[in-house]
Coordinates of C-alpha atoms in Angstrom, one line a residue:
X1 CA 113.2 119.1 85.7
X2 CA 113.7 115.5 86.6
X3 CA 116.6 113.3 85.5
X4 CA 118.7 113.5 82.3
X5 CA 116.5 111.0 80.6
X6 CA 115.0 112.4 77.3
X7 CA 111.3 113.3 77.4
X8 CA 109.0 110.6 75.9
X9 CA 105.9 112.6 76.4
X10 CA 104.7 116.2 76.9
X11 CA 101.3 117.5 77.4
X12 CA 100.1 121.2 77.8
X13 CA 96.5 122.0 78.7
X14 CA 94.9 125.5 78.6
X15 CA 91.4 126.6 79.3
X16 CA 90.0 128.4 76.3
X17 CA 87.2 130.8 77.3
X18 CA 85.9 131.2 73.7
X19 CA 85.0 127.4 73.5
X20 CA 84.5 126.9 77.3
X21 CA 86.7 123.9 77.2
X22 CA 90.0 122.6 78.4
X23 CA 92.2 121.9 75.3
X24 CA 95.4 120.2 74.7
X25 CA 97.5 123.0 73.1
X26 CA 100.7 121.0 72.9
X27 CA 101.2 117.2 72.7
X28 CA 104.3 115.1 72.1
X29 CA 104.8 111.4 72.4
X30 CA 107.4 108.8 71.3
X31 CA 108.0 105.2 71.9
X32 CA 107.0 103.5 74.0
X33 CA 104.1 106.0 74.7
X34 CA 101.1 107.3 72.8
X35 CA 98.2 109.4 73.9
X36 CA 94.5 108.9 73.3
X37 CA 91.9 111.5 73.9
X38 CA 88.3 109.9 74.1
X39 CA 85.9 112.8 74.2
X40 CA 82.9 110.4 74.6
X41 CA 84.2 109.8 78.2
X42 CA 83.3 113.3 79.3
X43 CA 79.7 114.0 80.5
X44 CA 77.9 116.9 78.8
X45 CA 78.2 120.3 80.5
X46 CA 81.9 119.8 81.7
X47 CA 84.9 121.3 80.2
X48 CA 87.4 118.6 81.2
X49 CA 90.0 117.1 79.0
X50 CA 90.5 113.3 79.4
X51 CA 93.8 111.8 78.2
X52 CA 94.7 108.1 78.2
X53 CA 98.3 107.0 78.3
X54 CA 98.9 104.0 76.2
X55 CA 101.9 101.8 75.6
X56 CA 102.9 100.0 72.5
X57 CA 102.4 96.2 72.9
X58 CA 100.4 96.7 76.0
X59 CA 103.2 97.2 78.5
X60 CA 106.8 98.1 79.3
X61 CA 109.6 95.7 78.4
X62 CA 112.8 95.5 80.5
X63 CA 114.9 98.7 80.5
X64 CA 112.1 100.8 79.0
X65 CA 112.2 104.4 80.0
X66 CA 109.3 106.9 80.0
X67 CA 109.4 110.4 81.1
X68 CA 106.4 112.6 80.8
X69 CA 105.9 116.4 81.5
X70 CA 102.4 117.8 82.0
X71 CA 101.3 121.3 82.4
X72 CA 97.7 122.0 83.5
X73 CA 97.1 125.7 82.9
X74 CA 94.9 128.0 85.1
X75 CA 91.3 127.0 85.5
X76 CA 91.9 123.8 83.5
X77 CA 90.2 120.5 84.3
X78 CA 92.4 117.6 83.3
X79 CA 92.1 113.9 83.8
X80 CA 95.0 111.5 83.0
X81 CA 94.2 107.8 82.9
X82 CA 95.0 104.4 81.3
X83 CA 92.9 101.8 79.5
X84 CA 94.4 98.8 81.2
X85 CA 97.0 97.8 83.8
X86 CA 100.6 98.8 83.1
X87 CA 102.4 95.6 82.5
X88 CA 106.0 95.5 83.3
X89 CA 107.8 92.5 81.7
X90 CA 110.6 90.5 83.3
X91 CA 114.3 91.5 83.2
X92 CA 116.5 90.4 80.3
X93 CA 118.8 87.7 81.8
X94 CA 120.8 86.9 78.6
X95 CA 121.2 90.5 77.2
X96 CA 124.2 92.8 77.3
X97 CA 125.3 94.0 80.7
X98 CA 124.0 97.4 81.7
X99 CA 124.4 99.5 84.7
X100 CA 120.7 99.7 85.5
X101 CA 118.3 97.1 84.1
X102 CA 115.2 98.4 85.8
X103 CA 112.1 99.6 83.9
X104 CA 111.5 103.3 84.8
X105 CA 108.6 105.7 84.5
X106 CA 108.8 109.4 85.5
X107 CA 105.9 111.9 85.6
X108 CA 106.3 115.6 86.3
X109 CA 103.1 117.6 86.6
X110 CA 102.5 121.4 87.2
X111 CA 99.0 122.4 88.1
X112 CA 98.3 126.1 87.9
X113 CA 95.8 128.3 89.9
X114 CA 92.2 127.1 90.1
X115 CA 92.9 124.0 88.0
X116 CA 92.0 120.5 88.9
X117 CA 94.2 117.5 87.9
X118 CA 93.1 114.0 88.3
X119 CA 95.5 111.1 87.8
X120 CA 93.6 107.7 87.9
X121 CA 95.6 105.0 86.2
X122 CA 94.9 101.3 86.3
X123 CA 97.3 99.5 88.6
X124 CA 100.9 98.5 87.8
X125 CA 101.3 94.7 87.2
X126 CA 104.9 93.6 87.5
X127 CA 105.6 90.1 86.0
X128 CA 107.8 87.4 87.4
X129 CA 111.4 88.8 88.0
X130 CA 110.6 92.3 86.8
X131 CA 112.3 95.4 88.2
X132 CA 110.3 98.6 88.2
X133 CA 110.9 102.1 89.5
X134 CA 108.4 105.0 89.2
X135 CA 108.8 108.7 90.2
X136 CA 105.9 111.1 90.2
X137 CA 106.4 114.8 91.1
X138 CA 103.5 117.3 91.3
X139 CA 103.8 121.1 91.8
X140 CA 100.4 122.6 92.5
X141 CA 99.3 126.1 93.1
X142 CA 97.8 126.7 96.6
X143 CA 94.4 127.3 94.8
X144 CA 94.6 124.1 92.7
X145 CA 93.1 120.6 93.3
X146 CA 94.8 117.4 92.9
X147 CA 93.8 113.7 93.0
X148 CA 96.5 111.0 92.6
X149 CA 96.0 107.3 92.6
X150 CA 99.0 105.0 92.8
X151 CA 98.5 101.2 93.1
X152 CA 99.8 97.9 92.0
X153 CA 98.9 94.2 91.9
X154 CA 100.9 91.2 92.9
X155 CA 101.3 89.9 89.3
X156 CA 99.6 87.5 87.0
X157 CA 97.5 85.4 89.3
X158 CA 96.3 83.2 86.5
X159 CA 99.8 82.1 85.9
X160 CA 100.5 81.5 89.6
X161 CA 102.5 84.7 90.0
X162 CA 102.1 86.3 93.5
X163 CA 104.5 89.1 94.4
X164 CA 107.1 87.3 92.3
X165 CA 108.8 90.4 90.8
X166 CA 112.3 91.2 91.7
X167 CA 111.8 94.7 92.9
X168 CA 109.3 97.6 92.9
X169 CA 109.8 101.2 93.9
X170 CA 107.4 104.2 93.7
X171 CA 107.9 107.8 94.8
X172 CA 105.3 110.4 95.0
X173 CA 106.0 114.1 95.9
X174 CA 103.5 116.9 96.1
X175 CA 104.7 120.4 96.5
X176 CA 102.4 123.5 97.1
X177 CA 103.3 126.8 95.3
X178 CA 102.3 130.3 95.6
X179 CA 103.1 132.9 92.8
X180 CA 105.4 130.2 91.3
X181 CA 107.5 129.7 94.5
X182 CA 107.3 126.6 96.6
X183 CA 106.0 127.1 100.0
X184 CA 105.4 123.5 101.2
X185 CA 106.2 119.9 100.5
X186 CA 102.8 118.3 101.2
X187 CA 103.7 114.7 100.4
X188 CA 107.0 112.8 100.0
X189 CA 106.0 109.2 99.9
X190 CA 108.0 106.2 98.9
X191 CA 107.1 102.5 98.6
X192 CA 109.8 99.9 98.2
X193 CA 109.2 96.2 97.7
X194 CA 112.0 93.8 97.2
X195 CA 112.6 90.0 97.4
X196 CA 114.6 88.6 100.3
X197 CA 116.5 85.4 100.4
X198 CA 115.2 84.5 103.9
X199 CA 111.5 85.7 103.6
X200 CA 110.0 85.9 100.1
X201 CA 108.0 88.9 99.4
X202 CA 104.8 87.0 99.0
X203 CA 105.1 85.8 102.6
X204 CA 105.3 89.4 103.8
X205 CA 102.1 90.6 102.1
X206 CA 99.5 89.1 104.3
X207 CA 97.6 87.3 101.5
X208 CA 96.9 90.6 99.8
X209 CA 96.9 90.9 96.0
X210 CA 96.5 94.7 95.6
X211 CA 97.9 97.6 97.5
X212 CA 97.7 101.3 96.8
X213 CA 97.6 105.0 97.9
X214 CA 95.1 107.6 97.0
X215 CA 95.8 111.3 97.7
X216 CA 93.1 114.0 97.4
X217 CA 93.9 117.6 98.2
X218 CA 92.4 121.1 97.3
X219 CA 89.4 123.2 97.8
X220 CA 87.3 121.4 95.1
X221 CA 87.5 118.0 96.8
X222 CA 87.0 119.5 100.3
X223 CA 83.6 118.1 100.7
X224 CA 84.6 114.7 99.5
X225 CA 87.5 114.7 101.9
X226 CA 85.2 115.7 104.7
X227 CA 82.8 113.0 104.0
X228 CA 85.6 110.3 103.8
X229 CA 87.1 111.5 107.1
X230 CA 83.7 111.5 108.7
X231 CA 83.2 107.9 107.7
X232 CA 86.4 106.8 109.3
X233 CA 86.6 105.9 113.1
X234 CA 89.8 105.4 114.8
X235 CA 90.3 101.8 115.7
X236 CA 90.9 100.8 119.3
X237 CA 93.1 97.8 119.5
X238 CA 93.3 95.2 122.2
X239 CA 96.9 94.5 123.4
X240 CA 97.1 91.3 121.4
X241 CA 95.9 92.9 118.2
X242 CA 98.4 94.0 115.4
X243 CA 98.3 97.8 115.1
X244 CA 97.5 99.5 111.8
X245 CA 99.3 102.7 110.5
X246 CA 98.1 105.9 112.3
X247 CA 94.9 107.3 110.8
X248 CA 91.3 106.2 110.7
X249 CA 89.9 102.9 109.3
X250 CA 87.3 103.6 106.6
X251 CA 84.3 101.3 106.8
X252 CA 84.8 99.0 103.8
X253 CA 82.3 99.0 100.8
X254 CA 83.3 95.4 100.6
X255 CA 84.7 92.9 103.2
X256 CA 87.7 92.2 101.0
X257 CA 89.2 95.7 101.1
X258 CA 91.1 97.2 104.1
X259 CA 91.6 101.0 104.0
X260 CA 92.9 103.6 106.4
X261 CA 92.5 107.4 105.9
X262 CA 94.5 110.2 107.4
X263 CA 94.0 114.1 107.1
X264 CA 96.5 115.8 104.8
X265 CA 97.1 119.5 105.1
X266 CA 94.0 121.9 105.3
X267 CA 91.9 120.3 102.6
X268 CA 93.2 116.9 101.9
X269 CA 93.4 113.3 102.8
X270 CA 95.6 110.2 102.0
X271 CA 94.1 106.8 101.9
X272 CA 96.1 103.6 102.0
X273 CA 94.2 100.4 100.9
X274 CA 94.9 96.7 100.2
X275 CA 92.8 93.7 99.0
X276 CA 93.2 90.1 98.2
X277 CA 90.9 90.7 95.1
X278 CA 91.7 93.0 92.1
X279 CA 88.0 93.2 91.3
X280 CA 87.1 94.3 94.8
X281 CA 89.9 96.9 94.8
X282 CA 88.5 98.3 91.6
X283 CA 85.0 98.4 93.2
X284 CA 86.3 100.2 96.2
X285 CA 88.2 102.8 94.3
X286 CA 85.3 103.5 91.9
X287 CA 83.0 104.0 94.9
X288 CA 85.4 106.4 96.7
X289 CA 86.0 108.4 93.6
X290 CA 82.4 108.4 92.3
X291 CA 81.8 112.0 93.5
X292 CA 84.5 113.2 91.0
X293 CA 81.9 112.7 88.2
X294 CA 80.2 115.9 89.4
X295 CA 83.5 117.8 89.5
X296 CA 85.1 116.7 86.2
X297 CA 82.4 114.9 84.3
X298 CA 84.4 111.6 84.3
X299 CA 83.5 108.3 85.7
X300 CA 86.7 106.5 86.8
X301 CA 87.2 103.0 85.4
X302 CA 84.0 103.0 83.4
X303 CA 83.4 99.8 81.5
X304 CA 83.2 101.4 77.9
X305 CA 86.7 102.8 78.0

């Protein structure tokens, strides 16, 4: 599974009927990763397991590699999150020559029958001249539920950085399985951002500071998806107006966020959003994902993390 890079993290979750809880039955982490399991973040009456991914030093230095394998067993309820933005430091200019000097993160997740898996990290923040690539592959049973948030900021605004990194690439793949056999590739989505000598990346981002994608799919989020799709209304454009990607525009919870939603398969949706404000983007995502609290007993991006 994945590339030849060694695993830096492994997590296995199982639902234990005797305790009525989802437990981590296997855990492994090595530099630059560690896992934290804050039980206080789970509301009473829910059997979810919340695991935070942490990095030593608060970020990833140039050429760091992380590769995580997660298995969410049948009927489990798993939330994977972070406690702060994933910082990606600049490339090493004076170091020894290497074939690939990018910082890389890989995540491979298997979600078994009737399980729900929620991935809600803080955004990635690439510093000036950083090179970052991310690959996330999800294999989910047809009866499972999956929520995936993937987003990034333009950099350290306080230091005047605005889309100043060298390159950013993110790939997300979601496959549906039945009896262990893949029956459908639901999502194969790639984002690539690179500097250009003629037109700097910052000039191509329309004044936005945050951009991201949110995927929700599965029976347990069907009502949430239906509500979100109902809120959207296809935008009718005059001839002089710039078109937006196909889908429906969601009415913003704030005037500083633009978002579009499209149906995905039978019980899913994909939302793409952007904002010139990190705080407003957080507020928007928290509002959209608020109904997850009833499903998994977890409030996304709560202040007391």
